[in-house]
XYZ file of C-alpha atoms in Angstrom:
356
model
C 87.494 88.210 79.861
C 90.209 90.736 78.990
C 92.108 92.165 76.123
C 95.755 92.949 75.693
C 96.850 95.909 73.553
C 98.893 99.042 73.382
C 97.920 102.463 74.661
C 100.231 105.416 74.007
C 103.194 103.021 73.536
C 102.432 101.262 76.840
C 101.900 97.543 76.921
C 98.536 96.810 78.609
C 97.261 93.518 79.857
C 94.231 92.394 81.970
C 93.797 89.634 84.499
C 90.938 88.178 86.551
C 91.318 85.376 89.110
C 87.639 84.570 89.414
C 85.845 82.654 92.132
C 87.499 82.430 95.501
C 87.001 79.084 97.374
C 86.638 80.827 100.775
C 83.362 82.601 99.686
C 79.986 81.629 98.450
C 80.044 84.446 96.025
C 82.454 85.247 93.158
C 85.585 87.045 94.375
C 86.967 88.803 91.301
C 90.494 90.012 90.810
C 90.719 91.830 87.417
C 94.034 93.603 86.872
C 95.289 96.157 84.396
C 99.018 95.748 84.061
C 100.918 98.570 82.530
C 104.608 98.652 81.725
C 104.765 102.301 82.640
C 106.359 104.708 80.152
C 108.381 101.873 78.661
C 108.706 100.548 75.179
C 106.935 97.113 75.229
C 109.786 95.634 73.248
C 112.131 96.472 76.163
C 110.978 93.318 77.765
C 111.601 90.343 75.347
C 110.974 86.836 76.442
C 113.806 85.718 78.673
C 115.884 82.703 77.915
C 118.864 81.157 79.824
C 121.261 83.607 78.178
C 119.412 86.834 78.751
C 117.443 86.135 81.969
C 118.049 87.859 85.297
C 120.292 86.109 87.945
C 120.213 88.461 90.979
C 121.291 87.101 94.379
C 120.160 90.218 96.410
C 116.482 91.124 96.596
C 115.540 92.797 93.369
C 111.753 92.715 93.068
C 109.455 94.434 95.504
C 105.681 94.247 95.477
C 104.454 97.572 96.837
C 101.063 98.933 97.463
C 98.735 100.607 99.952
C 96.569 99.186 102.714
C 93.714 97.074 101.185
C 95.132 97.630 97.679
C 95.796 94.004 96.667
C 99.564 93.891 97.081
C 99.498 90.863 99.457
C 97.247 88.840 97.134
C 99.465 89.591 94.109
C 102.703 88.787 96.018
C 101.298 85.427 97.096
C 100.195 84.643 93.571
C 103.588 85.611 92.123
C 105.522 83.561 94.667
C 103.461 80.529 93.793
C 103.400 81.091 90.069
C 107.119 81.627 89.790
C 108.190 79.191 92.472
C 111.705 77.984 91.810
C 112.833 81.185 90.005
C 111.388 83.791 92.303
C 112.774 83.297 95.780
C 111.142 84.630 98.968
C 111.962 84.850 102.679
C 110.801 82.060 104.964
C 109.842 82.075 108.587
C 108.493 79.063 110.633
C 107.929 77.084 107.482
C 105.911 79.778 105.729
C 106.690 82.416 103.092
C 107.491 85.624 104.872
C 106.376 89.008 103.566
C 106.936 92.335 105.245
C 110.517 91.581 106.332
C 110.473 95.108 107.630
C 111.824 94.503 111.096
C 115.052 95.393 109.378
C 113.552 98.640 108.166
C 112.658 100.111 111.620
C 115.997 101.845 111.535
C 117.537 103.413 108.412
C 119.597 100.959 106.326
C 123.043 102.590 106.660
C 125.698 99.857 106.351
C 126.525 96.954 103.997
C 126.267 94.621 107.028
C 122.662 95.706 107.435
C 121.948 95.126 103.789
C 123.639 91.696 103.943
C 121.464 90.812 106.987
C 118.378 91.595 104.982
C 119.595 89.524 101.962
C 120.253 86.648 104.289
C 116.602 86.350 105.184
C 115.786 85.075 101.679
C 116.232 81.641 100.083
C 119.674 80.826 98.652
C 119.505 80.331 94.815
C 119.934 76.703 93.721
C 123.244 76.150 91.980
C 121.482 74.593 89.014
C 119.383 77.695 88.418
C 120.632 80.153 85.747
C 117.579 82.403 86.134
C 116.405 83.619 89.489
C 115.487 86.715 91.542
C 114.372 87.282 95.191
C 111.144 89.190 95.928
C 109.533 90.666 98.951
C 105.940 91.642 99.554
C 105.175 95.111 100.990
C 108.346 95.880 102.947
C 106.311 99.019 103.799
C 103.547 100.927 102.172
C 104.105 102.748 98.844
C 103.193 106.073 100.451
C 105.789 105.936 103.263
C 108.860 108.034 102.416
C 111.169 105.833 104.591
C 110.248 102.790 102.432
C 111.688 104.535 99.374
C 114.772 105.770 101.291
C 115.590 102.363 102.739
C 115.072 100.432 99.530
C 117.278 102.788 97.587
C 119.997 102.472 100.257
C 119.718 98.734 99.983
C 119.933 98.781 96.182
C 123.138 100.810 96.429
C 124.795 98.788 99.239
C 123.843 95.336 97.995
C 124.875 96.292 94.383
C 121.460 95.352 92.976
C 121.851 95.531 89.215
C 118.178 95.591 88.079
C 115.782 96.701 90.875
C 112.138 96.362 89.899
C 108.925 97.491 91.569
C 105.452 95.976 91.067
C 102.870 98.425 92.475
C 99.223 97.547 93.119
C 96.390 100.103 93.360
C 92.701 99.740 93.604
C 89.532 101.799 92.908
C 90.259 104.847 95.144
C 86.844 105.098 96.876
C 86.441 101.341 97.353
C 90.001 101.084 98.726
C 89.417 103.988 101.150
C 86.237 102.375 102.454
C 88.133 99.031 103.027
C 90.881 100.977 104.738
C 88.381 102.632 107.071
C 86.680 99.251 107.833
C 89.939 97.379 108.224
C 90.610 98.244 111.824
C 87.005 97.703 112.885
C 86.800 101.219 114.466
C 86.462 104.861 113.544
C 89.584 106.520 112.274
C 91.566 108.729 114.694
C 89.924 111.987 113.801
C 92.287 114.133 115.914
C 95.249 113.181 113.730
C 93.307 114.109 110.633
C 92.268 117.493 111.939
C 95.704 118.394 113.180
C 96.489 119.106 109.500
C 94.508 122.325 109.958
C 95.730 125.448 111.602
C 94.498 125.699 115.273
C 91.653 128.020 114.346
C 90.344 125.426 111.834
C 91.159 122.243 113.777
C 88.263 122.626 116.270
C 85.755 123.041 113.452
C 87.085 119.925 111.714
C 86.702 117.895 114.935
C 83.154 119.187 115.476
C 82.107 118.157 111.953
C 83.609 114.667 112.280
C 82.289 114.056 115.773
C 78.790 114.648 114.555
C 79.114 111.666 112.289
C 78.146 108.177 113.553
C 80.616 105.692 114.798
C 78.995 103.251 112.540
C 76.852 104.139 109.600
C 76.156 103.961 105.846
C 78.605 104.352 103.091
C 77.149 107.869 102.626
C 78.367 108.676 106.154
C 81.817 107.484 105.149
C 81.841 109.793 102.119
C 81.079 112.589 104.598
C 84.143 111.554 106.592
C 86.214 111.384 103.407
C 85.188 114.882 102.436
C 86.486 116.244 105.743
C 89.736 114.284 105.332
C 90.169 115.746 101.823
C 89.489 119.194 103.159
C 92.040 118.809 105.829
C 94.784 117.646 103.430
C 93.986 120.321 100.869
C 94.109 123.029 103.540
C 97.451 121.703 104.671
C 98.936 121.634 101.163
C 97.673 125.190 100.509
C 99.589 126.335 103.560
C 102.791 124.575 102.397
C 102.872 122.419 105.520
C 104.180 118.864 105.876
C 100.828 117.067 105.627
C 100.211 114.206 108.063
C 99.008 111.680 108.876
C 100.070 109.497 106.011
C 97.708 106.722 107.258
C 94.332 108.291 106.589
C 92.053 106.638 104.127
C 91.942 109.670 101.821
C 95.735 109.946 101.418
C 96.082 106.222 100.865
C 94.140 106.586 97.617
C 96.159 109.532 96.290
C 98.052 107.406 93.832
C 99.328 110.131 91.497
C 101.000 112.050 94.348
C 102.589 108.888 95.734
C 103.857 107.639 92.350
C 105.453 111.048 91.550
C 107.593 110.779 94.694
C 109.097 107.514 93.414
C 109.353 108.481 89.763
C 111.353 111.636 90.557
C 114.320 109.456 91.578
C 113.855 106.209 89.694
C 113.512 105.199 86.058
C 109.797 104.818 85.286
C 110.603 101.640 83.279
C 111.481 99.929 86.585
C 107.758 100.098 87.554
C 104.884 97.883 86.629
C 101.507 99.048 87.919
C 98.826 96.483 88.654
C 95.378 97.887 89.140
C 93.003 95.697 91.077
C 89.530 96.475 89.758
C 86.595 94.715 91.312
C 83.643 96.906 90.391
C 83.404 96.160 86.657
C 81.049 93.443 85.505
C 82.860 90.214 84.679
C 81.144 86.949 83.957
C 81.810 83.923 86.272
C 84.899 82.487 84.711
C 85.344 78.762 84.337
C 88.755 77.177 85.017
C 89.893 77.377 81.408
C 89.127 81.065 81.100
C 90.618 81.853 84.512
C 93.772 79.955 83.516
C 94.101 81.943 80.321
C 93.857 85.221 82.187
C 96.424 84.098 84.749
C 98.744 83.086 81.850
C 98.444 86.567 80.444
C 99.468 88.200 83.670
C 102.189 85.616 84.160
C 103.628 86.427 80.737
C 103.618 90.176 81.448
C 105.421 89.653 84.756
C 107.995 87.177 83.356
C 108.956 89.664 80.602
C 109.157 92.529 83.148
C 111.267 90.483 85.575
C 113.329 88.820 82.770
C 112.437 85.291 84.104
C 111.349 82.438 81.907
C 107.552 81.871 81.914
C 106.720 79.305 84.540
C 105.223 76.019 83.443
C 101.385 76.030 83.599
C 100.064 74.728 86.922
C 97.594 71.783 86.879
C 94.794 74.122 88.016
C 94.451 77.848 88.580
C 96.160 78.972 91.844
C 93.909 79.970 94.708
C 94.940 81.289 98.097
C 93.003 79.053 100.451
C 94.225 80.971 103.489
C 92.940 84.303 102.389
C 91.225 86.280 105.104
C 89.038 89.325 104.414
C 89.324 91.781 107.299
C 86.032 93.580 106.645
C 84.420 94.721 109.896
C 81.677 96.778 108.193
C 82.083 99.952 110.229
C 80.399 101.573 107.276
C 77.914 99.929 104.890
C 78.157 98.998 101.263
C 78.860 101.656 98.621
C 76.038 102.691 96.322
C 76.610 104.266 92.907
C 75.785 107.727 94.293
C 78.362 107.310 97.049
C 81.054 106.280 94.520
C 80.193 109.239 92.276
C 80.507 111.694 95.167
C 83.646 110.131 96.486
C 85.333 110.078 93.079
C 84.951 113.841 92.812
C 87.419 114.082 95.747
C 90.144 112.250 93.753
C 89.684 113.910 90.326
C 92.807 116.111 90.333
C 95.092 113.330 91.671
C 93.639 110.744 89.264
C 94.487 113.054 86.328
C 98.140 112.977 87.519
C 98.073 109.169 87.879
C 96.538 108.719 84.435
C 99.238 110.848 82.899
C 101.763 108.485 84.459
C 100.247 105.173 83.371
C 99.064 106.620 80.022
C 95.455 105.676 80.197
C 92.201 106.299 82.104
C 91.199 103.480 84.289
C 88.203 104.385 86.392
C 85.157 106.230 85.130
């Protein structure tokens, strides 16, 4: 199950979705939900007098590749249907309305065009917001720049950001497996000075195109070395897309929290490697209700009415091409050592340790 509580003045909740209908095994979605650096009483239950009524987009679900943001956004859109508006395209909910983000958002007309892609609020509704899922990845600087420009030009009164993260090693492996091919090693090694770049390439090219999870940790170690070398030299470290950088949650969060009130963030941590019993529908519903309550308080929207059965995404697709094999405990232990410093930073932000 899960327990709610308070850690260092931060409200903490847990959530697990349970069995997924598209799989013959249990697909678990436990979440730790932390109102980051905020007094839990800052988010009282909303009523029709105190609830949010924002016409522009004001809630963004952000994350990293294979970090759970799409799953959470779909669940939120369904759970809060009626009060949480989305964009629509060809009769379907539309996430990643980022065609409008290919160029910097510079004018009110551009901001108005973005707003116009989302549902109009019903006149009878006193409480409502609009939300978008993953307008771009959390790690991309242009995402932050464009969203802040939109908030200013659209006069968004109460912008909020729900950020999903996942076990750093497991997410990195899913990231590497996602494209069904080996990562572009040349881009990774360009983070080195020319004298070091060739040695980096030589080490990576000796590794198999496909292999075990242990082979993947070898790749991850080289990626970590390239980025650390780059940072030590004071360079602008690229690429942003490599699996190692995608799991550097602390460094990514700091970039956002330097310019935004931390109370505007709610971090949702997808954690699939802890043992959870197979949940029946009643237990699953209780867990969803707990997450729903945390989100309704954070967004200042009334709690949605309970659905007749727990929501499941029947169209979920798992893009797992198995370039590298399944992680074993020894692989996870070796991989986690690469993230120790960044995780300490992340834990200082969310106020608790999450992964052992």
